[in-house]
Amino acid sequence: MCGIIGLHLKNPGLAPRLGGLLTEMLDAMTTRGPDSAGIAVYADHEGDALRYSLRSDESTDWNLLARRVAAETGSDVRVEPLGSDSAVLGSPAAEALVLAAIRRLAPQVSVPGYGRSMAVVKDVGAPAAICARYGIPGWGGYQGIGHTRMATESAVTTAHSHPFAPAADLALVHNGSFSNYATVRRRLARDGIRCDTDNDSEVAARLIAARMAEGADLEGGLRTVLKEMDGFFTLLVTTRTQFAVIRDSFACKPAVIAETPDYVAMASEYHALAGLPGITGARVFEPMPEEIHVWSR
Amino acid sequence: MEPVILSCAELSTREINAALAALPDGACARVLEPRGRHNLAVGLSNRVRIDIEGNAGYYTGGLGQGPDVVVDGFVGWSVGENLQAVPGRDLAEGRDGPGRRERRSHERVHGTGRCHPGRR
């Protein structure tokens, strides 16, 4: 079992409350996944810099790393510490250059996600504690997704936690389990696409990213999962502009969507949505098997 | 008889279910602000009418024999499961139902049937 939640705002007036609302939703899903949790939050930022969410379990001098990445990539780098073990690094340089520089200069640092709009934090422990540690309730933005994990197929570590965000501004959370993910992972490896972990959900995220890199839109990427991957899944996948939900052919895993003029919200169980503003007037429904629901800003 | 009013904003699910179980036959109760709670109105054996006014969670009105349960809203999986006797009814009245699973979640269940809305 796992819990997933997401909120896509249509009314910019709610933007300052996004982090607080996501935190409450995620906390409500603790019963479905107390092992670990993570969240991807999208907000508008000035300029074209890509923002890299960094994480290190070893003590890391983020300012020193930023200066060294700046020297290596030949462009300005900004860094904002985030809690004791994380930071967000902004750089206008090409993503491959920056990712390679971080990998070489600080091999202990992982990059849970990056993009022009998206920041990702994830960790082992109770969802509410994780959100509090990174100050998520104070974050603003226009959409976010989150996950509470009850691990069934791979280890409980930060790296195995969701969201999986293998491409710029692309994030995925998954409730369920895939059965042929090792086969798909080998297929991806033949195309030069490597997974960081042995987690099944990461394979789905990388498959979607691969199809989108080839030119597919988000819906096309999700159709590829239906076609190529066996298993149970409710997936919530976001890009910089889109918010999408898909369920497997048997709708084995729960999903509830609530839509109002102000937002679209999704969760594994309705009670995660019950505290949202205006929820009593929302249109509440369960997405059908194999249906893809996409909202765009 | 005036309905007894119980609010999930003030009471735990156990407190609600204990209060419902203590009602005499023929009584009515309104459960307000269910907020998607699981296990509301389960395990009852009295002949009462219970209106749950809003969206409820899993197992609503199940494991019972006697009460009529009406949900005005969306319900989660396994509503009205394992109703044991002829008088037991579990009625879920959906506000909308665009699809098959949801209509199943909102179907009316009369009598002794077992109901597995949404279960696959």
mmCIF file of N, CA, C and O in Angstrom, chain A residues 197-248:
data_model
loop_
_atom_site.group_PDB
_atom_site.id
_atom_site.type_symbol
_atom_site.label_atom_id
_atom_site.label_comp_id
_atom_site.label_asym_id
_atom_site.label_seq_id
_atom_site.Cartn_x
_atom_site.Cartn_y
_atom_site.Cartn_z
ATOM 1 N N THR A 197 18.076 3.321 -8.928
ATOM 2 C CA THR A 197 17.731 2.351 -7.890
ATOM 3 C C THR A 197 17.154 1.095 -8.547
ATOM 4 O O THR A 197 16.969 1.046 -9.768
ATOM 5 N N ASP A 198 16.817 0.102 -7.712
ATOM 6 C CA ASP A 198 16.149 -1.104 -8.215
ATOM 7 C C ASP A 198 14.632 -1.014 -8.024
ATOM 8 O O ASP A 198 13.940 -2.020 -8.039
ATOM 9 N N ASN A 199 14.124 0.186 -7.862
ATOM 10 C CA ASN A 199 12.700 0.390 -7.591
ATOM 11 C C ASN A 199 11.857 0.251 -8.867
ATOM 12 O O ASN A 199 12.250 0.725 -9.926
ATOM 13 N N ASP A 200 10.676 -0.370 -8.738
ATOM 14 C CA ASP A 200 9.806 -0.574 -9.910
ATOM 15 C C ASP A 200 9.244 0.734 -10.461
ATOM 16 O O ASP A 200 9.152 0.923 -11.666
ATOM 17 N N SER A 201 8.884 1.652 -9.561
ATOM 18 C CA SER A 201 8.259 2.904 -10.003
ATOM 19 C C SER A 201 9.248 3.768 -10.784
ATOM 20 O O SER A 201 8.853 4.491 -11.699
ATOM 21 N N GLU A 202 10.525 3.685 -10.409
ATOM 22 C CA GLU A 202 11.523 4.469 -11.146
ATOM 23 C C GLU A 202 11.547 4.066 -12.618
ATOM 24 O O GLU A 202 11.742 4.906 -13.502
ATOM 25 N N VAL A 203 11.328 2.766 -12.882
ATOM 26 C CA VAL A 203 11.339 2.296 -14.270
ATOM 27 C C VAL A 203 10.214 2.968 -15.059
ATOM 28 O O VAL A 203 10.424 3.427 -16.197
ATOM 29 N N ALA A 204 9.032 3.061 -14.441
ATOM 30 C CA ALA A 204 7.906 3.721 -15.128
ATOM 31 C C ALA A 204 8.236 5.184 -15.399
ATOM 32 O O ALA A 204 7.955 5.703 -16.490
ATOM 33 N N ALA A 205 8.840 5.846 -14.411
ATOM 34 C CA ALA A 205 9.188 7.260 -14.591
ATOM 35 C C ALA A 205 10.188 7.429 -15.730
ATOM 36 O O ALA A 205 10.072 8.323 -16.565
ATOM 37 N N ARG A 206 11.169 6.533 -15.766
ATOM 38 C CA ARG A 206 12.200 6.646 -16.819
ATOM 39 C C ARG A 206 11.629 6.291 -18.188
ATOM 40 O O ARG A 206 12.037 6.857 -19.200
ATOM 41 N N LEU A 207 10.688 5.353 -18.217
ATOM 42 C CA LEU A 207 10.047 4.994 -19.489
ATOM 43 C C LEU A 207 9.263 6.189 -20.037
ATOM 44 O O LEU A 207 9.367 6.523 -21.224
ATOM 45 N N ILE A 208 8.507 6.839 -19.181
ATOM 46 C CA ILE A 208 7.741 8.020 -19.609
ATOM 47 C C ILE A 208 8.706 9.113 -20.081
ATOM 48 O O ILE A 208 8.515 9.721 -21.137
ATOM 49 N N ALA A 209 9.772 9.342 -19.303
ATOM 50 C CA ALA A 209 10.751 10.375 -19.680
ATOM 51 C C ALA A 209 11.380 10.056 -21.024
ATOM 52 O O ALA A 209 11.585 10.943 -21.865
ATOM 53 N N ALA A 210 11.672 8.765 -21.259
ATOM 54 C CA ALA A 210 12.306 8.370 -22.516
ATOM 55 C C ALA A 210 11.378 8.641 -23.693
ATOM 56 O O ALA A 210 11.789 9.183 -24.724
ATOM 57 N N ARG A 211 10.086 8.282 -23.537
ATOM 58 C CA ARG A 211 9.145 8.500 -24.640
ATOM 59 C C ARG A 211 8.951 9.993 -24.883
ATOM 60 O O ARG A 211 8.816 10.436 -26.024
ATOM 61 N N MET A 212 8.915 10.770 -23.807
ATOM 62 C CA MET A 212 8.730 12.214 -23.975
ATOM 63 C C MET A 212 9.973 12.842 -24.599
ATOM 64 O O MET A 212 9.873 13.783 -25.381
ATOM 65 N N ALA A 213 11.156 12.298 -24.290
ATOM 66 C CA ALA A 213 12.381 12.806 -24.922
ATOM 67 C C ALA A 213 12.371 12.521 -26.419
ATOM 68 O O ALA A 213 12.961 13.251 -27.207
ATOM 69 N N GLU A 214 11.644 11.441 -26.793
ATOM 70 C CA GLU A 214 11.539 11.116 -28.225
ATOM 71 C C GLU A 214 10.456 11.937 -28.920
ATOM 72 O O GLU A 214 10.238 11.792 -30.116
ATOM 73 N N GLY A 215 9.728 12.736 -28.145
ATOM 74 C CA GLY A 215 8.739 13.615 -28.763
ATOM 75 C C GLY A 215 7.306 13.368 -28.337
ATOM 76 O O GLY A 215 6.404 14.096 -28.748
ATOM 77 N N ALA A 216 7.060 12.323 -27.562
ATOM 78 C CA ALA A 216 5.690 12.071 -27.106
ATOM 79 C C ALA A 216 5.246 13.166 -26.145
ATOM 80 O O ALA A 216 6.069 13.774 -25.473
ATOM 81 N N ASP A 217 3.946 13.422 -26.090
ATOM 82 C CA ASP A 217 3.436 14.299 -25.043
ATOM 83 C C ASP A 217 3.204 13.459 -23.781
ATOM 84 O O ASP A 217 3.432 12.244 -23.791
ATOM 85 N N LEU A 218 2.750 14.108 -22.727
ATOM 86 C CA LEU A 218 2.592 13.390 -21.455
ATOM 87 C C LEU A 218 1.606 12.229 -21.610
ATOM 88 O O LEU A 218 1.845 11.121 -21.115
ATOM 89 N N GLU A 219 0.502 12.480 -22.314
ATOM 90 C CA GLU A 219 -0.496 11.430 -22.499
ATOM 91 C C GLU A 219 0.114 10.239 -23.249
ATOM 92 O O GLU A 219 -0.129 9.080 -22.906
ATOM 93 N N GLY A 220 0.932 10.540 -24.258
ATOM 94 C CA GLY A 220 1.602 9.478 -25.004
ATOM 95 C C GLY A 220 2.535 8.685 -24.100
ATOM 96 O O GLY A 220 2.615 7.449 -24.183
ATOM 97 N N GLY A 221 3.242 9.390 -23.233
ATOM 98 C CA GLY A 221 4.129 8.721 -22.288
ATOM 99 C C GLY A 221 3.363 7.779 -21.376
ATOM 100 O O GLY A 221 3.790 6.656 -21.099
ATOM 101 N N LEU A 222 2.195 8.222 -20.934
ATOM 102 C CA LEU A 222 1.392 7.387 -20.039
ATOM 103 C C LEU A 222 0.818 6.185 -20.785
ATOM 104 O O LEU A 222 0.721 5.077 -20.235
ATOM 105 N N ARG A 223 0.444 6.380 -22.059
ATOM 106 C CA ARG A 223 -0.050 5.243 -22.846
ATOM 107 C C ARG A 223 1.024 4.172 -22.976
ATOM 108 O O ARG A 223 0.729 2.982 -23.018
ATOM 109 N N THR A 224 2.281 4.603 -23.050
ATOM 110 C CA THR A 224 3.377 3.639 -23.136
ATOM 111 C C THR A 224 3.420 2.759 -21.893
ATOM 112 O O THR A 224 3.693 1.561 -21.981
ATOM 113 N N VAL A 225 3.147 3.345 -20.729
ATOM 114 C CA VAL A 225 3.121 2.544 -19.498
ATOM 115 C C VAL A 225 2.021 1.488 -19.588
ATOM 116 O O VAL A 225 2.237 0.311 -19.269
ATOM 117 N N LEU A 226 0.837 1.894 -20.060
ATOM 118 C CA LEU A 226 -0.272 0.931 -20.210
ATOM 119 C C LEU A 226 0.126 -0.205 -21.139
ATOM 120 O O LEU A 226 -0.216 -1.355 -20.910
ATOM 121 N N LYS A 227 0.857 0.131 -22.185
ATOM 122 C CA LYS A 227 1.184 -0.849 -23.210
ATOM 123 C C LYS A 227 2.341 -1.746 -22.791
ATOM 124 O O LYS A 227 2.308 -2.946 -23.006
ATOM 125 N N GLU A 228 3.352 -1.175 -22.167
ATOM 126 C CA GLU A 228 4.591 -1.922 -21.965
ATOM 127 C C GLU A 228 4.778 -2.473 -20.560
ATOM 128 O O GLU A 228 5.620 -3.335 -20.341
ATOM 129 N N MET A 229 4.010 -1.953 -19.599
ATOM 130 C CA MET A 229 4.256 -2.394 -18.222
ATOM 131 C C MET A 229 3.062 -3.155 -17.662
ATOM 132 O O MET A 229 1.916 -2.742 -17.823
ATOM 133 N N ASP A 230 3.363 -4.279 -17.009
ATOM 134 C CA ASP A 230 2.337 -5.080 -16.345
ATOM 135 C C ASP A 230 2.336 -4.734 -14.869
ATOM 136 O O ASP A 230 3.388 -4.538 -14.272
ATOM 137 N N GLY A 231 1.153 -4.757 -14.290
ATOM 138 C CA GLY A 231 1.099 -4.560 -12.845
ATOM 139 C C GLY A 231 -0.078 -3.703 -12.441
ATOM 140 O O GLY A 231 -0.979 -3.441 -13.234
ATOM 141 N N PHE A 232 -0.058 -3.357 -11.183
ATOM 142 C CA PHE A 232 -1.126 -2.542 -10.612
ATOM 143 C C PHE A 232 -0.594 -1.129 -10.464
ATOM 144 O O PHE A 232 0.498 -0.939 -9.946
ATOM 145 N N PHE A 233 -1.376 -0.177 -10.909
ATOM 146 C CA PHE A 233 -0.888 1.178 -10.697
ATOM 147 C C PHE A 233 -1.985 2.224 -10.762
ATOM 148 O O PHE A 233 -2.884 2.147 -11.575
ATOM 149 N N THR A 234 -1.922 3.147 -9.855
ATOM 150 C CA THR A 234 -2.471 4.475 -10.053
ATOM 151 C C THR A 234 -1.258 5.385 -10.076
ATOM 152 O O THR A 234 -0.444 5.363 -9.156
ATOM 153 N N LEU A 235 -1.124 6.132 -11.170
ATOM 154 C CA LEU A 235 0.012 7.041 -11.317
ATOM 155 C C LEU A 235 -0.495 8.475 -11.362
ATOM 156 O O LEU A 235 -1.518 8.756 -11.978
ATOM 157 N N LEU A 236 0.244 9.347 -10.710
ATOM 158 C CA LEU A 236 0.010 10.773 -10.811
ATOM 159 C C LEU A 236 1.324 11.340 -11.334
ATOM 160 O O LEU A 236 2.378 11.142 -10.730
ATOM 161 N N VAL A 237 1.259 11.978 -12.498
ATOM 162 C CA VAL A 237 2.478 12.437 -13.166
ATOM 163 C C VAL A 237 2.307 13.909 -13.544
ATOM 164 O O VAL A 237 1.255 14.306 -14.046
ATOM 165 N N THR A 238 3.324 14.684 -13.272
ATOM 166 C CA THR A 238 3.245 16.115 -13.572
ATOM 167 C C THR A 238 4.422 16.552 -14.436
ATOM 168 O O THR A 238 5.525 16.004 -14.349
ATOM 169 N N THR A 239 4.141 17.551 -15.275
ATOM 170 C CA THR A 239 5.193 18.269 -15.985
ATOM 171 C C THR A 239 5.074 19.731 -15.573
ATOM 172 O O THR A 239 4.254 20.075 -14.720
ATOM 173 N N ARG A 240 5.848 20.585 -16.226
ATOM 174 C CA ARG A 240 5.810 22.004 -15.858
ATOM 175 C C ARG A 240 4.412 22.583 -16.016
ATOM 176 O O ARG A 240 4.018 23.483 -15.283
ATOM 177 N N THR A 241 3.663 22.058 -16.983
ATOM 178 C CA THR A 241 2.349 22.650 -17.255
ATOM 179 C C THR A 241 1.199 21.681 -17.049
ATOM 180 O O THR A 241 0.047 22.084 -17.130
ATOM 181 N N GLN A 242 1.474 20.402 -16.837
ATOM 182 C CA GLN A 242 0.382 19.431 -16.824
ATOM 183 C C GLN A 242 0.360 18.565 -15.577
ATOM 184 O O GLN A 242 1.386 18.365 -14.908
ATOM 185 N N PHE A 243 -0.826 18.015 -15.337
ATOM 186 C CA PHE A 243 -1.116 17.220 -14.147
ATOM 187 C C PHE A 243 -1.973 16.064 -14.638
ATOM 188 O O PHE A 243 -3.059 16.286 -15.181
ATOM 189 N N ALA A 244 -1.491 14.834 -14.513
ATOM 190 C CA ALA A 244 -2.197 13.714 -15.151
ATOM 191 C C ALA A 244 -2.338 12.534 -14.217
ATOM 192 O O ALA A 244 -1.462 12.246 -13.394
ATOM 193 N N VAL A 245 -3.468 11.828 -14.351
ATOM 194 C CA VAL A 245 -3.771 10.643 -13.558
ATOM 195 C C VAL A 245 -4.089 9.499 -14.505
ATOM 196 O O VAL A 245 -4.811 9.682 -15.489
ATOM 197 N N ILE A 246 -3.551 8.324 -14.203
ATOM 198 C CA ILE A 246 -3.896 7.132 -14.980
ATOM 199 C C ILE A 246 -3.971 5.946 -14.027
ATOM 200 O O ILE A 246 -3.227 5.871 -13.046
ATOM 201 N N ARG A 247 -4.885 5.008 -14.330
ATOM 202 C CA ARG A 247 -4.989 3.764 -13.544
ATOM 203 C C ARG A 247 -4.842 2.569 -14.472
ATOM 204 O O ARG A 247 -5.116 2.661 -15.669
ATOM 205 N N ASP A 248 -4.463 1.433 -13.902
ATOM 206 C CA ASP A 248 -4.275 0.224 -14.691
ATOM 207 C C ASP A 248 -5.611 -0.298 -15.216
ATOM 208 O O ASP A 248 -6.674 0.221 -14.895
#
